[in-house]
PDB file of C-alpha atoms in Angstrom:
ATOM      1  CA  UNK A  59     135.104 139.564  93.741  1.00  0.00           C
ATOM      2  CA  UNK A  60     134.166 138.864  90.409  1.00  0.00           C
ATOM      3  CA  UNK A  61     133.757 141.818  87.411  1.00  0.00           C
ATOM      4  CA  UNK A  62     131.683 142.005  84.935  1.00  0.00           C
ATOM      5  CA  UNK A  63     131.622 144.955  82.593  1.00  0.00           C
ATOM      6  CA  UNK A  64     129.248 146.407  80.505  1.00  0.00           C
ATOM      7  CA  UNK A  65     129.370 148.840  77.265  1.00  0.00           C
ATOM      8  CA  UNK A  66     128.272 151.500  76.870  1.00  0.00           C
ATOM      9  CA  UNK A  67     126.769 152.470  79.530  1.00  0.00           C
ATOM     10  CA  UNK A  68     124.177 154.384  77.832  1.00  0.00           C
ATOM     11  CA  UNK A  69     123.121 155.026  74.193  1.00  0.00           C
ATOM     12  CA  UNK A  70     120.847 157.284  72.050  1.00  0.00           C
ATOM     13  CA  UNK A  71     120.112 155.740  68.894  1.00  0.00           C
ATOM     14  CA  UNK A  72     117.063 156.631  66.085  1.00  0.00           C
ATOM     15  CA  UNK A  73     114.389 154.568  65.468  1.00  0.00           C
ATOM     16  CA  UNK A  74     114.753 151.753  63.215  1.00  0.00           C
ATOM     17  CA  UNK A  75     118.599 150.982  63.773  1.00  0.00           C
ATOM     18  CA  UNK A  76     120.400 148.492  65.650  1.00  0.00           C
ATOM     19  CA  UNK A  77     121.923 148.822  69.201  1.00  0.00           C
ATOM     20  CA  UNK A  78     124.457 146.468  70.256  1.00  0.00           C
ATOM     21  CA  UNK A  79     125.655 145.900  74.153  1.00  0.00           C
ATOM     22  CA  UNK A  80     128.513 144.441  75.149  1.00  0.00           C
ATOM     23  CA  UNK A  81     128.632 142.283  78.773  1.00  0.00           C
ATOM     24  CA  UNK A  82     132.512 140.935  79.143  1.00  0.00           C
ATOM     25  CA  UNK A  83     133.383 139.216  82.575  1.00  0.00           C
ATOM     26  CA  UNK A  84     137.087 140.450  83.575  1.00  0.00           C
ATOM     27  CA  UNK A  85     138.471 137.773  85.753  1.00  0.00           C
ATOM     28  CA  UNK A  86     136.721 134.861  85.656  1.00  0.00           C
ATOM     29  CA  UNK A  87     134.826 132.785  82.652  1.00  0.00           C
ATOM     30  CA  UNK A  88     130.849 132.523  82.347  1.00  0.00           C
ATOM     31  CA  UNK A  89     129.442 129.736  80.187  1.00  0.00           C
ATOM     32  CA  UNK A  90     126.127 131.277  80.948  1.00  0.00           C
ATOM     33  CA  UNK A  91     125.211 135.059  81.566  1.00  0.00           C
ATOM     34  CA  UNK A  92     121.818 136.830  81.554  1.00  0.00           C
ATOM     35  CA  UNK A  93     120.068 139.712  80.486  1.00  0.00           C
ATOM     36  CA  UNK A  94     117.542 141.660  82.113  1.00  0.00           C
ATOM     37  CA  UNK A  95     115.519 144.824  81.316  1.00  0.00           C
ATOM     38  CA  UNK A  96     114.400 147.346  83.971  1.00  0.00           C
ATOM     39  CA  UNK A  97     112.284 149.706  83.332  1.00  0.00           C
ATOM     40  CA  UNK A  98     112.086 152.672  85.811  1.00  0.00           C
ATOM     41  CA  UNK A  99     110.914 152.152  89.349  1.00  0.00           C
ATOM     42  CA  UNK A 100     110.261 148.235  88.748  1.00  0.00           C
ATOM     43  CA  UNK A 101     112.554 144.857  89.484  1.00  0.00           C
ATOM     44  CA  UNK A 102     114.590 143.183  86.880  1.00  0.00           C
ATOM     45  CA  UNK A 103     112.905 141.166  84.092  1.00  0.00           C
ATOM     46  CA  UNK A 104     114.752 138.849  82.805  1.00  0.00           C
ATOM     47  CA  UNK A 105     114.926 138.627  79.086  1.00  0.00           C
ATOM     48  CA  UNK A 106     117.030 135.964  78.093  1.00  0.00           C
ATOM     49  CA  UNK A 107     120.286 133.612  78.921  1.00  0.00           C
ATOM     50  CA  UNK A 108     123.205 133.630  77.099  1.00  0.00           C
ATOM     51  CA  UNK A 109     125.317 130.233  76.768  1.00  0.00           C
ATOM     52  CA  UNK A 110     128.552 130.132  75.196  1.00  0.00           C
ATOM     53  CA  UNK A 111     128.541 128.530  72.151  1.00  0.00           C
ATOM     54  CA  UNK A 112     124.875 127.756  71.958  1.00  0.00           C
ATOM     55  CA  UNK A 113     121.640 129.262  71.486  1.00  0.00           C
ATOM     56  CA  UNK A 114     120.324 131.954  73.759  1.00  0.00           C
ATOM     57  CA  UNK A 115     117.287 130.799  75.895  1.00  0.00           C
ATOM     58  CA  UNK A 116     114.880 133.253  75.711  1.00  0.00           C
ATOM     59  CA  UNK A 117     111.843 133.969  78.466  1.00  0.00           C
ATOM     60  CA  UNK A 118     108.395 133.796  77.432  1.00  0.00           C
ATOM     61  CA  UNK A 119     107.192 137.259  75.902  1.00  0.00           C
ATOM     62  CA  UNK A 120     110.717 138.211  74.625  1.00  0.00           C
ATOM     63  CA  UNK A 121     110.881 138.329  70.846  1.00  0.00           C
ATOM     64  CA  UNK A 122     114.224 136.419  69.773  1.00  0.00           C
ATOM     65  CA  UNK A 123     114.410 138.506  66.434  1.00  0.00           C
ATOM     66  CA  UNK A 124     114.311 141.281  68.534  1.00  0.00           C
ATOM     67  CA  UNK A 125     116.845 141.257  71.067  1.00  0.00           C
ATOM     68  CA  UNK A 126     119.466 139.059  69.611  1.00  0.00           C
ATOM     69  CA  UNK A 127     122.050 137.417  71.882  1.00  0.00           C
ATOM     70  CA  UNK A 128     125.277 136.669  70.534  1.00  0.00           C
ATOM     71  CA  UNK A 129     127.680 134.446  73.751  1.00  0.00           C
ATOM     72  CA  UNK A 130     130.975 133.513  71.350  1.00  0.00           C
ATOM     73  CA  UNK A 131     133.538 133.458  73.613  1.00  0.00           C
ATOM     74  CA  UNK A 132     133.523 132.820  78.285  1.00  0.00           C
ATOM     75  CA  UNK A 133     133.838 135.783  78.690  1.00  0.00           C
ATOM     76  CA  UNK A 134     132.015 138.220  76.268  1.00  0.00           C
ATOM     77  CA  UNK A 135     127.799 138.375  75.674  1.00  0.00           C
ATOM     78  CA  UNK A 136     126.312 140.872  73.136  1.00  0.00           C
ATOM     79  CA  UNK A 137     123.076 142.000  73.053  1.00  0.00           C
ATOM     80  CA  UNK A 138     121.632 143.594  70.056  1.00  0.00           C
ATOM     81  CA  UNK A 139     118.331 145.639  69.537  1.00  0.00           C
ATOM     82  CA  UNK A 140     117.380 145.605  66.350  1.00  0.00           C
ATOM     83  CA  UNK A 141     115.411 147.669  64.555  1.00  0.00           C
ATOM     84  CA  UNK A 142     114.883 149.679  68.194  1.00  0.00           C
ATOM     85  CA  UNK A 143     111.956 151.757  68.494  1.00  0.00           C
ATOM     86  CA  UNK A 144     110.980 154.118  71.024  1.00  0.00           C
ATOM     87  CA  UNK A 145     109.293 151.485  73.303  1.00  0.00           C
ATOM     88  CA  UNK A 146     112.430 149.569  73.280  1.00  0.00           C
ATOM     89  CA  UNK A 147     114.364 151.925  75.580  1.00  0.00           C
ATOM     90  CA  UNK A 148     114.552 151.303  79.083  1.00  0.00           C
ATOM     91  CA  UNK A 149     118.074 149.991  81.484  1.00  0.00           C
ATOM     92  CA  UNK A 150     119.183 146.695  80.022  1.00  0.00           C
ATOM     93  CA  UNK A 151     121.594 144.823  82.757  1.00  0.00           C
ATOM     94  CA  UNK A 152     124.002 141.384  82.205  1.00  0.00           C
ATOM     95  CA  UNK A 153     125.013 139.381  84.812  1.00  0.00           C
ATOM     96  CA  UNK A 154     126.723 135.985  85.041  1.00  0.00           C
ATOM     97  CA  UNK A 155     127.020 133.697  88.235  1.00  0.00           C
ATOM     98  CA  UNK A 156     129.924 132.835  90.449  1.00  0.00           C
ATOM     99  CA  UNK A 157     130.857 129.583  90.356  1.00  0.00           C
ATOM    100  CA  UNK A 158     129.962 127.799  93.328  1.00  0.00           C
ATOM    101  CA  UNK A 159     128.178 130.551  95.329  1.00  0.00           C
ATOM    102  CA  UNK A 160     125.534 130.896  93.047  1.00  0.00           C
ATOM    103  CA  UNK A 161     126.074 134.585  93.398  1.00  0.00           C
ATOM    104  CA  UNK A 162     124.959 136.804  90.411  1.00  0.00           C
ATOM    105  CA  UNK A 163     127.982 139.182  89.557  1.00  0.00           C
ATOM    106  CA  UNK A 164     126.284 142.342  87.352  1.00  0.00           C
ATOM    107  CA  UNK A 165     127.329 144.799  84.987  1.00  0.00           C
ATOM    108  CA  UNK A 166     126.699 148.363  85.587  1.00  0.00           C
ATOM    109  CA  UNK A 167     123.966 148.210  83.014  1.00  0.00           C
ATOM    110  CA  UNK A 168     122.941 150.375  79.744  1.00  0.00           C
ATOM    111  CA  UNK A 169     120.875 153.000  79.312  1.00  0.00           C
ATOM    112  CA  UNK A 170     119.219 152.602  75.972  1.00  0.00           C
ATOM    113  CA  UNK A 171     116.930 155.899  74.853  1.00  0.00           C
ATOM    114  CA  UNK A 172     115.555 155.520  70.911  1.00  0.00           C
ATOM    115  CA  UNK A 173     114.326 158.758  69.460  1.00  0.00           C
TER     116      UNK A 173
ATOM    117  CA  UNK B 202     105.802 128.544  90.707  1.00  0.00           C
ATOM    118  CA  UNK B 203     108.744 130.695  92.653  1.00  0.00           C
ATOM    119  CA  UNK B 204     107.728 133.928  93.732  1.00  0.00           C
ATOM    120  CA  UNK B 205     109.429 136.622  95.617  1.00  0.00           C
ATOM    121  CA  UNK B 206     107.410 139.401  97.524  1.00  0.00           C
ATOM    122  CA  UNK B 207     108.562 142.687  98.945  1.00  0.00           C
ATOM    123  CA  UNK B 208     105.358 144.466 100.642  1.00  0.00           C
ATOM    124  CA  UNK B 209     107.144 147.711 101.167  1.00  0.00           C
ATOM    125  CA  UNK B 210     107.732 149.963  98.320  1.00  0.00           C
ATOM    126  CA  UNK B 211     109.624 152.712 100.231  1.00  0.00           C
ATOM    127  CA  UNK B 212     111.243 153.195 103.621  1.00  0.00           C
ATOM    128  CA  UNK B 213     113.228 155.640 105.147  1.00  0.00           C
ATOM    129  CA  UNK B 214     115.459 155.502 108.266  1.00  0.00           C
ATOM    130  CA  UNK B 215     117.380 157.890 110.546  1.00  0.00           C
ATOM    131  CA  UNK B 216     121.036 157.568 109.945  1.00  0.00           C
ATOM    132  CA  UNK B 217     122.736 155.560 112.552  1.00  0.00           C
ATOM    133  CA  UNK B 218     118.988 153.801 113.688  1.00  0.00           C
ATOM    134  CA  UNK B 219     117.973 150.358 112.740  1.00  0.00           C
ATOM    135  CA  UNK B 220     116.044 149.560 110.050  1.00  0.00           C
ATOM    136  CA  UNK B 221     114.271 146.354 108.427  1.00  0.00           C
ATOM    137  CA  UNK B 222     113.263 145.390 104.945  1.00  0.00           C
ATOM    138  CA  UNK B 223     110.630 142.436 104.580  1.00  0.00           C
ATOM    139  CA  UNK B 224     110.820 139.817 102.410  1.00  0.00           C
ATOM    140  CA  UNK B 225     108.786 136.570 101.730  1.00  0.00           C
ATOM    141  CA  UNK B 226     109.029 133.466  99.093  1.00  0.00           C
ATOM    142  CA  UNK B 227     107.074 131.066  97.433  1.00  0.00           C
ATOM    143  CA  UNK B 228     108.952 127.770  96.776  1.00  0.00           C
ATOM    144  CA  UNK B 229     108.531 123.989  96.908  1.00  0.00           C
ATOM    145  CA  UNK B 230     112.279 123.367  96.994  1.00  0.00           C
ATOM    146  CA  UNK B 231     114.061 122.246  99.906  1.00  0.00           C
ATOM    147  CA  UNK B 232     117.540 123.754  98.743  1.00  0.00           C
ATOM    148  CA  UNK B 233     118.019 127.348  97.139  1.00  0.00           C
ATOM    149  CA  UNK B 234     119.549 130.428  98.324  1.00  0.00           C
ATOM    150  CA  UNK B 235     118.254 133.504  98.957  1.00  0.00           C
ATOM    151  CA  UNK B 236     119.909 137.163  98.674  1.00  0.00           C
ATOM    152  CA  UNK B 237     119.562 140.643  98.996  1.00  0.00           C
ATOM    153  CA  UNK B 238     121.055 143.038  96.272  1.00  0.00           C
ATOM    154  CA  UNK B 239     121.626 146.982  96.684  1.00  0.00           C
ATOM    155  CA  UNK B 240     121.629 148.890  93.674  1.00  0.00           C
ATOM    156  CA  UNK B 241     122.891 152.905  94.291  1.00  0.00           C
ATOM    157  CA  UNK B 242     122.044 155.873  92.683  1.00  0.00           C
ATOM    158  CA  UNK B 243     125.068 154.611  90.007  1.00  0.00           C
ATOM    159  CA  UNK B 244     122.662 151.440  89.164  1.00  0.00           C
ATOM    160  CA  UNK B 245     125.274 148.690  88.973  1.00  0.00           C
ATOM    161  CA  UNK B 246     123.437 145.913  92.125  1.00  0.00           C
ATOM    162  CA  UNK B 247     125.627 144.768  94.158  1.00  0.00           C
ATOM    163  CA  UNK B 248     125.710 142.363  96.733  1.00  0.00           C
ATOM    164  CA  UNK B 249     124.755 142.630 100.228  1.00  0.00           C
ATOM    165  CA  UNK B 250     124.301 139.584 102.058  1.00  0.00           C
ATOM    166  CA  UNK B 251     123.592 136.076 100.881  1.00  0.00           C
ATOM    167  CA  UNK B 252     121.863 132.825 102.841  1.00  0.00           C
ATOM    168  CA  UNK B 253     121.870 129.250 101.441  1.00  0.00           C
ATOM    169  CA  UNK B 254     118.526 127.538 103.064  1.00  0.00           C
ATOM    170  CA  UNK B 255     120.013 124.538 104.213  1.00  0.00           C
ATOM    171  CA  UNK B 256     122.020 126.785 106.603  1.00  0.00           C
ATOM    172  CA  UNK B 257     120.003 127.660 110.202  1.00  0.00           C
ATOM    173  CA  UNK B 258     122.300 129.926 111.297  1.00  0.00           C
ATOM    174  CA  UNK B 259     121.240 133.513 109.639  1.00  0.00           C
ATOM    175  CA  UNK B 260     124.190 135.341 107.723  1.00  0.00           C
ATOM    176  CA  UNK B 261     126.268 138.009 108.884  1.00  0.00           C
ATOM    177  CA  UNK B 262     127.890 140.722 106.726  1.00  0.00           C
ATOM    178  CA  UNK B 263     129.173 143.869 109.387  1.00  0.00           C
ATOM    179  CA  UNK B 264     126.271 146.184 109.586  1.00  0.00           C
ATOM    180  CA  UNK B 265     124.032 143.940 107.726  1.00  0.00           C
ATOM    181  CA  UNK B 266     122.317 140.752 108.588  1.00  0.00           C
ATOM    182  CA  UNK B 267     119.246 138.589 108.310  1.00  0.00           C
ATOM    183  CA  UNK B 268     116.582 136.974 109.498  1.00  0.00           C
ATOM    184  CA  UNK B 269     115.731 133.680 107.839  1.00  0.00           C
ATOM    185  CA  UNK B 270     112.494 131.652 108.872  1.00  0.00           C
ATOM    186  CA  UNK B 271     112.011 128.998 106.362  1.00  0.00           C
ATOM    187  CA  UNK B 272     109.015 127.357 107.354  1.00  0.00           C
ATOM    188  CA  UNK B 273     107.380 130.796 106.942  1.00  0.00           C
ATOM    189  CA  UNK B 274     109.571 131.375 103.840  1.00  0.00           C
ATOM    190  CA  UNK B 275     110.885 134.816 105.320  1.00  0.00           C
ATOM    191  CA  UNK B 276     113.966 136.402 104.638  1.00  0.00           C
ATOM    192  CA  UNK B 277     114.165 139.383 105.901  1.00  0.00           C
ATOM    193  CA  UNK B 278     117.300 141.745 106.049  1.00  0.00           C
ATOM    194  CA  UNK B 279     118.261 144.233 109.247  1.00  0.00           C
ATOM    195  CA  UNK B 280     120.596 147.093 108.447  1.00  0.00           C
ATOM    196  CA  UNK B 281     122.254 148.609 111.864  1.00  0.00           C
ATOM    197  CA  UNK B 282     123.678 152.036 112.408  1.00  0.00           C
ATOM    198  CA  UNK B 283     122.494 152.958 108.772  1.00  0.00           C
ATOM    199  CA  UNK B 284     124.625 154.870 107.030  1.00  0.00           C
ATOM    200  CA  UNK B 285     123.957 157.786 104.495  1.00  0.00           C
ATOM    201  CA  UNK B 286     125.632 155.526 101.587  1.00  0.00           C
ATOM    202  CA  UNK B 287     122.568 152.766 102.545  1.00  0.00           C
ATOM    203  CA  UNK B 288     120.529 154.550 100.465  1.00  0.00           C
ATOM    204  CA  UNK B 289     119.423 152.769  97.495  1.00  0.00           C
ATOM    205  CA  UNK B 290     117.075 150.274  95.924  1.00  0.00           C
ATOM    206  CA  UNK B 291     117.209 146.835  97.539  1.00  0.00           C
ATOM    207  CA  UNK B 292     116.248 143.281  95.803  1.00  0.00           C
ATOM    208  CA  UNK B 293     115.456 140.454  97.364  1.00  0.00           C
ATOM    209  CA  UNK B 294     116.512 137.486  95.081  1.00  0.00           C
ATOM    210  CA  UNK B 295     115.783 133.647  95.007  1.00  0.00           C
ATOM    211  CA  UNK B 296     117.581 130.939  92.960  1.00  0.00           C
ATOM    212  CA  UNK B 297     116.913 127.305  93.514  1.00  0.00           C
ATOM    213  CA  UNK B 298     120.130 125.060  93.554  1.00  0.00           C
ATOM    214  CA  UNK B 299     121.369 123.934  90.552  1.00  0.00           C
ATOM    215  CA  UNK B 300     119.162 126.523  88.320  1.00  0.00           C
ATOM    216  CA  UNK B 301     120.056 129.617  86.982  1.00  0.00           C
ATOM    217  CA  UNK B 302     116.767 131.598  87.051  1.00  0.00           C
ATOM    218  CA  UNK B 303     117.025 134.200  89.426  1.00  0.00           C
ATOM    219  CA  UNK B 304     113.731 135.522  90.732  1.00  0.00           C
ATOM    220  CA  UNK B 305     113.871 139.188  91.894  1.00  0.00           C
ATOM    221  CA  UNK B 306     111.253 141.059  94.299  1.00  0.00           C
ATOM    222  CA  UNK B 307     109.750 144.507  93.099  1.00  0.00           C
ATOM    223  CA  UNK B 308     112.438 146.099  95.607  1.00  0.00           C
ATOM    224  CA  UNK B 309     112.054 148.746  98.493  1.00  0.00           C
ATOM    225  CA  UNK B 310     113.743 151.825  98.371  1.00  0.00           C
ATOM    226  CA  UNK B 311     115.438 152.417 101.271  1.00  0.00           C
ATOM    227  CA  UNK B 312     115.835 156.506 102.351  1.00  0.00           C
ATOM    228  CA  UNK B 313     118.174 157.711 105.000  1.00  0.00           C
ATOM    229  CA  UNK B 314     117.693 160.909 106.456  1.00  0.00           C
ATOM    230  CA  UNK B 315     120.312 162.763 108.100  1.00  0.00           C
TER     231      UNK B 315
END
């Protein structure tokens, strides 16, 4: 099946600087991934999605400036926190869908932790 | 608006019994699908079976299958002879064709008890 990685897997950063996350799909190409946040214990919340060569759509409640979502190429999705503060860290997870199955293909996810 | 509801936070099941995980819907589309993700200890979900509604027949994946009513928008996944390795959170998920917003239940985590 389809791959989709995702780096690093976790991260410790201090307060006030910037955290970028990489989502790549290996063997296939996504025009559109996602991003979701978990925190621990609950579902995934989706935060935004990312489409290639275009603006990120972003869910109601999720500050843009915040979390920005960089899709430049089919197969690679950044996420960056910026200016992450302690309420920022939680289990941030991409995904992109299979074409055809509608089958959501996720990365292993990234454990985010700002001191 | 879609929802997805899972009413059981937690289960646990002998290893090698039977064991069910409940899920209902909320939808005023005719066509979607509807899955059920596992996600381990390791975190990365994975998936476990999948059902596209305009199907009857439930879906089948080895140990794992389902139980799809639609008119009561349940979807409800069986796991057979469970297996130590079943243990993990599971998702119930809804997409409606031809969108990409993915709506996820709260999850039950499923023990299994040797």
């Amino acid at each position: 099946g389809a791959v989709v990685s995702q780096h690093p897997s976790w991260v410790i950063c201090k307060s006030g600087t910037s955290v970028k996350i990489e989502c790549r799909s290996l063997d296939f190409q996504a025009t559109t991934m996602f991003w979701y946040r978990q925190f621990p214990k609950q579902s995934l919340m989706l935060m935004a999605t990312s489409n290639e060569g275009s603006k990120a759509t972003y869910e109601q409640g999720v500050e843009k400036d915040k979390f920005l979502i960089n899709h430049a190429s089919l197969t690679l999705s950044t996420l960056t926190v910026t200016s992450a503060h302690p309420e920022d860290s939680s289990f941030y997870i991409c995904s992109a869908r299979g074409l055809g199955t509608g089958e959501l293909f996720f990365g292993e996810g990234s454990r985010l932790t700002v001191l | 608006a879609q929802t997805v509801t899972q009413s059981q936070p937690e289960m646990s099941v002998q290893e090698a019994e039977t064991v069910t995980l409940s899920c209902t819907y909320d939808t005023s589309e005719s066509d979607y699908y509807l899955f059920w993700y596992k996600q381990p200890p390791s975190r990365q979900m994975i998936l476990v079976i999948r059902q596209e509604a305009y199907k009857q027949q439930n879906a089948t994946e080895n140990r794992f299958s389902v139980n799809f009513q639609k008119a009561a928008k349940s979807f409800s996944l069986k796991i057979s002879d469970s297996q130590l390795g079943d243990a993990a959170m599971y998702f119930c998920a809804y997409v409606a064709s031809g969108t990409y917003k993915y709506i996820f239940g709260t999850g039950t985590r499923l023990k299994v008890l040797a």
